[in-house]
C-alpha atoms as one frame of an Amber mdcrd trajectory, in Angstrom:
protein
   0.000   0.000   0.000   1.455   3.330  -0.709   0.547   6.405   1.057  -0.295
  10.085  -0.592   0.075  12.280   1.831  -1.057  15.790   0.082  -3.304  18.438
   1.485  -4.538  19.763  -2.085  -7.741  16.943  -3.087  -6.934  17.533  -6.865
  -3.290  16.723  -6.782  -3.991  14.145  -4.331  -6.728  12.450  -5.935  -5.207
  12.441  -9.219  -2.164  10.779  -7.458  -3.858   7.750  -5.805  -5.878   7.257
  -8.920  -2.493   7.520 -10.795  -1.243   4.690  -8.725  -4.500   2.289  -8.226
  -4.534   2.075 -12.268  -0.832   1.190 -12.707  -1.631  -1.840 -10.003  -0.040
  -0.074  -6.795  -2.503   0.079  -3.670  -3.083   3.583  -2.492  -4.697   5.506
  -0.136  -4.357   9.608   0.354  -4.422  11.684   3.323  -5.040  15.502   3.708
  -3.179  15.905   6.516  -0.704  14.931   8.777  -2.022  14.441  12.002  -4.259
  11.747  10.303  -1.281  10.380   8.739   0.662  10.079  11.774  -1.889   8.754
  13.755  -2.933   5.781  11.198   0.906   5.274  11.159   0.922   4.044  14.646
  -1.563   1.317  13.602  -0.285   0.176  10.470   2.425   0.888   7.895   2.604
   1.255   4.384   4.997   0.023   1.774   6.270   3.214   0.583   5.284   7.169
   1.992   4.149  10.025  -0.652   4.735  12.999   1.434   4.408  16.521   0.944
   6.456  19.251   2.462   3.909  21.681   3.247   1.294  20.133   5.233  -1.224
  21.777   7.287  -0.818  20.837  11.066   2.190  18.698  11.056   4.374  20.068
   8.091   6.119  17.193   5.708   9.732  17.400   7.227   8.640  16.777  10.994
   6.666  13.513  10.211   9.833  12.737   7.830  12.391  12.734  11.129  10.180
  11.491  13.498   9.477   8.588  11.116  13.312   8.581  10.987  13.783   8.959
  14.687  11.125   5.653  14.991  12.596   2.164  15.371   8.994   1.065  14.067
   9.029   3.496  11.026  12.488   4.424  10.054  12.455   1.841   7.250   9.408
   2.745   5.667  10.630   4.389   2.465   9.533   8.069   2.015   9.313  10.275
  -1.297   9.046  13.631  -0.548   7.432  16.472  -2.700   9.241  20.273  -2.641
   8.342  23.048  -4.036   9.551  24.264  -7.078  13.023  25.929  -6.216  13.083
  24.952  -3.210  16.667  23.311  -3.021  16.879  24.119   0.733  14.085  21.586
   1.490  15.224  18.837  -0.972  18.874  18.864   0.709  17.462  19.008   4.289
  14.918  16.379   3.232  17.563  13.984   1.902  19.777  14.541   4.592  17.324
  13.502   7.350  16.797  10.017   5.403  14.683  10.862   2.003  14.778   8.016
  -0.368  13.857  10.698  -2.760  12.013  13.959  -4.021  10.008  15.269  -6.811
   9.502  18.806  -7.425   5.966  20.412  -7.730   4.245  20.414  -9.773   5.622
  16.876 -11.067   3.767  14.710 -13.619   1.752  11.343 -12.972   3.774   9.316
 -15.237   7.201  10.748 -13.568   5.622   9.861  -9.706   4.588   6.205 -10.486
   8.278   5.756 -11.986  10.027   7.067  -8.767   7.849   5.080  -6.776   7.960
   1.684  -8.398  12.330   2.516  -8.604  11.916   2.915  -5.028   9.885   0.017
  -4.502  12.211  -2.209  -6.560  15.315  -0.978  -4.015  13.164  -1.838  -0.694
  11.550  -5.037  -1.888  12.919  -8.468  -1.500  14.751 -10.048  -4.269  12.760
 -12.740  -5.692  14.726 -16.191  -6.599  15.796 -16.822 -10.038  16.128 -20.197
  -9.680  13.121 -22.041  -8.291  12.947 -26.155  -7.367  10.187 -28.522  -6.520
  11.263 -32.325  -6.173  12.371 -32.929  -9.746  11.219 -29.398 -11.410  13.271
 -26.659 -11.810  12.681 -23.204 -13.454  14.907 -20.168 -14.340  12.872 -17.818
 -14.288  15.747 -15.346 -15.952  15.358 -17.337 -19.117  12.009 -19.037 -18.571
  13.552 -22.789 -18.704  11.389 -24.972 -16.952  12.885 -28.556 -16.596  11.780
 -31.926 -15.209  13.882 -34.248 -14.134  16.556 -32.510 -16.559  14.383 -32.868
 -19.489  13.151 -29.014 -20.523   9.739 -28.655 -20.864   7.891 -26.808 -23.838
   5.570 -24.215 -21.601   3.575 -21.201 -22.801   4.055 -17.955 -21.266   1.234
 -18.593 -18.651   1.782 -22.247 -18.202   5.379 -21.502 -17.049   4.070 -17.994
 -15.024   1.388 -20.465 -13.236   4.002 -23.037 -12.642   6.193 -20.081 -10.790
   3.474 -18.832  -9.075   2.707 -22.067  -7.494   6.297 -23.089  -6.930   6.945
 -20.094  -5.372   4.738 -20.140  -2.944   4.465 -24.115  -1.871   0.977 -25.302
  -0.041  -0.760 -22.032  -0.389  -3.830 -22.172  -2.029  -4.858 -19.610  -4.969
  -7.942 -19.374  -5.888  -9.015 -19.204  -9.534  -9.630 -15.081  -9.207  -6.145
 -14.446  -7.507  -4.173 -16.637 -10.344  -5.949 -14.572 -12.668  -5.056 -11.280
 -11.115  -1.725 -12.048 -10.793  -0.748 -14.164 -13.526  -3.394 -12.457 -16.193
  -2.405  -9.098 -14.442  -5.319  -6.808 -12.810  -6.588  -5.708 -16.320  -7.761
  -8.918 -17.796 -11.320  -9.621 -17.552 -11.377 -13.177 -18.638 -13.544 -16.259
 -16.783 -12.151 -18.090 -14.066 -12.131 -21.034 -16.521  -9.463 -20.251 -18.596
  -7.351 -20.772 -15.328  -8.711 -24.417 -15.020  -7.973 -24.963 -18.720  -4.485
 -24.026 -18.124  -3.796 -25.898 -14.816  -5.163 -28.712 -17.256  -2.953 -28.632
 -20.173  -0.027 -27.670 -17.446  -0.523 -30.966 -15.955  -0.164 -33.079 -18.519
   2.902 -31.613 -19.223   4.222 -32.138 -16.169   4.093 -35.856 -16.774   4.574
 -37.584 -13.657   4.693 -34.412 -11.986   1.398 -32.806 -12.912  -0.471 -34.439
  -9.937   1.461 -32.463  -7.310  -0.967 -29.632  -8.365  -3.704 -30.012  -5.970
  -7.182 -29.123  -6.375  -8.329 -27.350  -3.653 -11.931 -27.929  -3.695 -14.235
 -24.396  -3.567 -11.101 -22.336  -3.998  -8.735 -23.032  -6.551  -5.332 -24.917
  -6.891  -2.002 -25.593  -4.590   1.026 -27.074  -5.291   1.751 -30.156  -2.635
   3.987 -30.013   0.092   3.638 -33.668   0.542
Protein backbone atom coordinates (compact mmCIF):
# COMPACT_ATOMS: atom_id res chain seq x y z
CA UNK A 1 0.00 0.00 0.00
CA UNK A 2 1.45 3.33 -0.71
CA UNK A 3 0.55 6.40 1.06
CA UNK A 4 -0.29 10.09 -0.59
CA UNK A 5 0.08 12.28 1.83
CA UNK A 6 -1.06 15.79 0.08
CA UNK A 7 -3.30 18.44 1.48
CA UNK A 8 -4.54 19.76 -2.09
CA UNK A 9 -7.74 16.94 -3.09
CA UNK A 10 -6.93 17.53 -6.86
CA UNK A 11 -3.29 16.72 -6.78
CA UNK A 12 -3.99 14.15 -4.33
CA UNK A 13 -6.73 12.45 -5.94
CA UNK A 14 -5.21 12.44 -9.22
CA UNK A 15 -2.16 10.78 -7.46
CA UNK A 16 -3.86 7.75 -5.81
CA UNK A 17 -5.88 7.26 -8.92
CA UNK A 18 -2.49 7.52 -10.80
CA UNK A 19 -1.24 4.69 -8.73
CA UNK A 20 -4.50 2.29 -8.23
CA UNK A 21 -4.53 2.07 -12.27
CA UNK A 22 -0.83 1.19 -12.71
CA UNK A 23 -1.63 -1.84 -10.00
CA UNK A 24 -0.04 -0.07 -6.79
CA UNK A 25 -2.50 0.08 -3.67
CA UNK A 26 -3.08 3.58 -2.49
CA UNK A 27 -4.70 5.51 -0.14
CA UNK A 28 -4.36 9.61 0.35
CA UNK A 29 -4.42 11.68 3.32
CA UNK A 30 -5.04 15.50 3.71
CA UNK A 31 -3.18 15.91 6.52
CA UNK A 32 -0.70 14.93 8.78
CA UNK A 33 -2.02 14.44 12.00
CA UNK A 34 -4.26 11.75 10.30
CA UNK A 35 -1.28 10.38 8.74
CA UNK A 36 0.66 10.08 11.77
CA UNK A 37 -1.89 8.75 13.76
CA UNK A 38 -2.93 5.78 11.20
CA UNK A 39 0.91 5.27 11.16
CA UNK A 40 0.92 4.04 14.65
CA UNK A 41 -1.56 1.32 13.60
CA UNK A 42 -0.28 0.18 10.47
CA UNK A 43 2.43 0.89 7.90
CA UNK A 44 2.60 1.26 4.38
CA UNK A 45 5.00 0.02 1.77
CA UNK A 46 6.27 3.21 0.58
CA UNK A 47 5.28 7.17 1.99
CA UNK A 48 4.15 10.02 -0.65
CA UNK A 49 4.74 13.00 1.43
CA UNK A 50 4.41 16.52 0.94
CA UNK A 51 6.46 19.25 2.46
CA UNK A 52 3.91 21.68 3.25
CA UNK A 53 1.29 20.13 5.23
CA UNK A 54 -1.22 21.78 7.29
CA UNK A 55 -0.82 20.84 11.07
CA UNK A 56 2.19 18.70 11.06
CA UNK A 57 4.37 20.07 8.09
CA UNK A 58 6.12 17.19 5.71
CA UNK A 59 9.73 17.40 7.23
CA UNK A 60 8.64 16.78 10.99
CA UNK A 61 6.67 13.51 10.21
CA UNK A 62 9.83 12.74 7.83
CA UNK A 63 12.39 12.73 11.13
CA UNK A 64 10.18 11.49 13.50
CA UNK A 65 9.48 8.59 11.12
CA UNK A 66 13.31 8.58 10.99
CA UNK A 67 13.78 8.96 14.69
CA UNK A 68 11.13 5.65 14.99
CA UNK A 69 12.60 2.16 15.37
CA UNK A 70 8.99 1.07 14.07
CA UNK A 71 9.03 3.50 11.03
CA UNK A 72 12.49 4.42 10.05
CA UNK A 73 12.46 1.84 7.25
CA UNK A 74 9.41 2.75 5.67
CA UNK A 75 10.63 4.39 2.47
CA UNK A 76 9.53 8.07 2.02
CA UNK A 77 9.31 10.27 -1.30
CA UNK A 78 9.05 13.63 -0.55
CA UNK A 79 7.43 16.47 -2.70
CA UNK A 80 9.24 20.27 -2.64
CA UNK A 81 8.34 23.05 -4.04
CA UNK A 82 9.55 24.26 -7.08
CA UNK A 83 13.02 25.93 -6.22
CA UNK A 84 13.08 24.95 -3.21
CA UNK A 85 16.67 23.31 -3.02
CA UNK A 86 16.88 24.12 0.73
CA UNK A 87 14.09 21.59 1.49
CA UNK A 88 15.22 18.84 -0.97
CA UNK A 89 18.87 18.86 0.71
CA UNK A 90 17.46 19.01 4.29
CA UNK A 91 14.92 16.38 3.23
CA UNK A 92 17.56 13.98 1.90
CA UNK A 93 19.78 14.54 4.59
CA UNK A 94 17.32 13.50 7.35
CA UNK A 95 16.80 10.02 5.40
CA UNK A 96 14.68 10.86 2.00
CA UNK A 97 14.78 8.02 -0.37
CA UNK A 98 13.86 10.70 -2.76
CA UNK A 99 12.01 13.96 -4.02
CA UNK A 100 10.01 15.27 -6.81
CA UNK A 101 9.50 18.81 -7.43
CA UNK A 102 5.97 20.41 -7.73
CA UNK A 103 4.25 20.41 -9.77
CA UNK A 104 5.62 16.88 -11.07
CA UNK A 105 3.77 14.71 -13.62
CA UNK A 106 1.75 11.34 -12.97
CA UNK A 107 3.77 9.32 -15.24
CA UNK A 108 7.20 10.75 -13.57
CA UNK A 109 5.62 9.86 -9.71
CA UNK A 110 4.59 6.21 -10.49
CA UNK A 111 8.28 5.76 -11.99
CA UNK A 112 10.03 7.07 -8.77
CA UNK A 113 7.85 5.08 -6.78
CA UNK A 114 7.96 1.68 -8.40
CA UNK A 115 12.33 2.52 -8.60
CA UNK A 116 11.92 2.91 -5.03
CA UNK A 117 9.88 0.02 -4.50
CA UNK A 118 12.21 -2.21 -6.56
CA UNK A 119 15.32 -0.98 -4.01
CA UNK A 120 13.16 -1.84 -0.69
CA UNK A 121 11.55 -5.04 -1.89
CA UNK A 122 12.92 -8.47 -1.50
CA UNK A 123 14.75 -10.05 -4.27
CA UNK A 124 12.76 -12.74 -5.69
CA UNK A 125 14.73 -16.19 -6.60
CA UNK A 126 15.80 -16.82 -10.04
CA UNK A 127 16.13 -20.20 -9.68
CA UNK A 128 13.12 -22.04 -8.29
CA UNK A 129 12.95 -26.16 -7.37
CA UNK A 130 10.19 -28.52 -6.52
CA UNK A 131 11.26 -32.32 -6.17
CA UNK A 132 12.37 -32.93 -9.75
CA UNK A 133 11.22 -29.40 -11.41
CA UNK A 134 13.27 -26.66 -11.81
CA UNK A 135 12.68 -23.20 -13.45
CA UNK A 136 14.91 -20.17 -14.34
CA UNK A 137 12.87 -17.82 -14.29
CA UNK A 138 15.75 -15.35 -15.95
CA UNK A 139 15.36 -17.34 -19.12
CA UNK A 140 12.01 -19.04 -18.57
CA UNK A 141 13.55 -22.79 -18.70
CA UNK A 142 11.39 -24.97 -16.95
CA UNK A 143 12.88 -28.56 -16.60
CA UNK A 144 11.78 -31.93 -15.21
CA UNK A 145 13.88 -34.25 -14.13
CA UNK A 146 16.56 -32.51 -16.56
CA UNK A 147 14.38 -32.87 -19.49
CA UNK A 148 13.15 -29.01 -20.52
CA UNK A 149 9.74 -28.65 -20.86
CA UNK A 150 7.89 -26.81 -23.84
CA UNK A 151 5.57 -24.22 -21.60
CA UNK A 152 3.57 -21.20 -22.80
CA UNK A 153 4.05 -17.96 -21.27
CA UNK A 154 1.23 -18.59 -18.65
CA UNK A 155 1.78 -22.25 -18.20
CA UNK A 156 5.38 -21.50 -17.05
CA UNK A 157 4.07 -17.99 -15.02
CA UNK A 158 1.39 -20.46 -13.24
CA UNK A 159 4.00 -23.04 -12.64
CA UNK A 160 6.19 -20.08 -10.79
CA UNK A 161 3.47 -18.83 -9.07
CA UNK A 162 2.71 -22.07 -7.49
CA UNK A 163 6.30 -23.09 -6.93
CA UNK A 164 6.94 -20.09 -5.37
CA UNK A 165 4.74 -20.14 -2.94
CA UNK A 166 4.47 -24.12 -1.87
CA UNK A 167 0.98 -25.30 -0.04
CA UNK A 168 -0.76 -22.03 -0.39
CA UNK A 169 -3.83 -22.17 -2.03
CA UNK A 170 -4.86 -19.61 -4.97
CA UNK A 171 -7.94 -19.37 -5.89
CA UNK A 172 -9.02 -19.20 -9.53
CA UNK A 173 -9.63 -15.08 -9.21
CA UNK A 174 -6.15 -14.45 -7.51
CA UNK A 175 -4.17 -16.64 -10.34
CA UNK A 176 -5.95 -14.57 -12.67
CA UNK A 177 -5.06 -11.28 -11.11
CA UNK A 178 -1.73 -12.05 -10.79
CA UNK A 179 -0.75 -14.16 -13.53
CA UNK A 180 -3.39 -12.46 -16.19
CA UNK A 181 -2.41 -9.10 -14.44
CA UNK A 182 -5.32 -6.81 -12.81
CA UNK A 183 -6.59 -5.71 -16.32
CA UNK A 184 -7.76 -8.92 -17.80
CA UNK A 185 -11.32 -9.62 -17.55
CA UNK A 186 -11.38 -13.18 -18.64
CA UNK A 187 -13.54 -16.26 -16.78
CA UNK A 188 -12.15 -18.09 -14.07
CA UNK A 189 -12.13 -21.03 -16.52
CA UNK A 190 -9.46 -20.25 -18.60
CA UNK A 191 -7.35 -20.77 -15.33
CA UNK A 192 -8.71 -24.42 -15.02
CA UNK A 193 -7.97 -24.96 -18.72
CA UNK A 194 -4.48 -24.03 -18.12
CA UNK A 195 -3.80 -25.90 -14.82
CA UNK A 196 -5.16 -28.71 -17.26
CA UNK A 197 -2.95 -28.63 -20.17
CA UNK A 198 -0.03 -27.67 -17.45
CA UNK A 199 -0.52 -30.97 -15.96
CA UNK A 200 -0.16 -33.08 -18.52
CA UNK A 201 2.90 -31.61 -19.22
CA UNK A 202 4.22 -32.14 -16.17
CA UNK A 203 4.09 -35.86 -16.77
CA UNK A 204 4.57 -37.58 -13.66
CA UNK A 205 4.69 -34.41 -11.99
CA UNK A 206 1.40 -32.81 -12.91
CA UNK A 207 -0.47 -34.44 -9.94
CA UNK A 208 1.46 -32.46 -7.31
CA UNK A 209 -0.97 -29.63 -8.37
CA UNK A 210 -3.70 -30.01 -5.97
CA UNK A 211 -7.18 -29.12 -6.37
CA UNK A 212 -8.33 -27.35 -3.65
CA UNK A 213 -11.93 -27.93 -3.70
CA UNK A 214 -14.24 -24.40 -3.57
CA UNK A 215 -11.10 -22.34 -4.00
CA UNK A 216 -8.74 -23.03 -6.55
CA UNK A 217 -5.33 -24.92 -6.89
CA UNK A 218 -2.00 -25.59 -4.59
CA UNK A 219 1.03 -27.07 -5.29
CA UNK A 220 1.75 -30.16 -2.63
CA UNK A 221 3.99 -30.01 0.09
CA UNK A 222 3.64 -33.67 0.54
Amino acid sequence: MIWCVEDDASIRDIAVYALNSTGLKAQGFSDGLSFWETLQKEQPELVLLDVMLPGIDGVTLLENMKKSPKLQNIPVIMATAKGSEYDKIRCLDIGADDYLVKPYGMMEMVSRVKAVLRRFRPQQPTLLQYQGLTLDTQSYVATADGERLHLTFREFSLLRQLMRNPGTAFSREQLLKDVWETDFLGETRTVDMHIRTLRQKLGNYGNCIETVRNVGYRLSIK
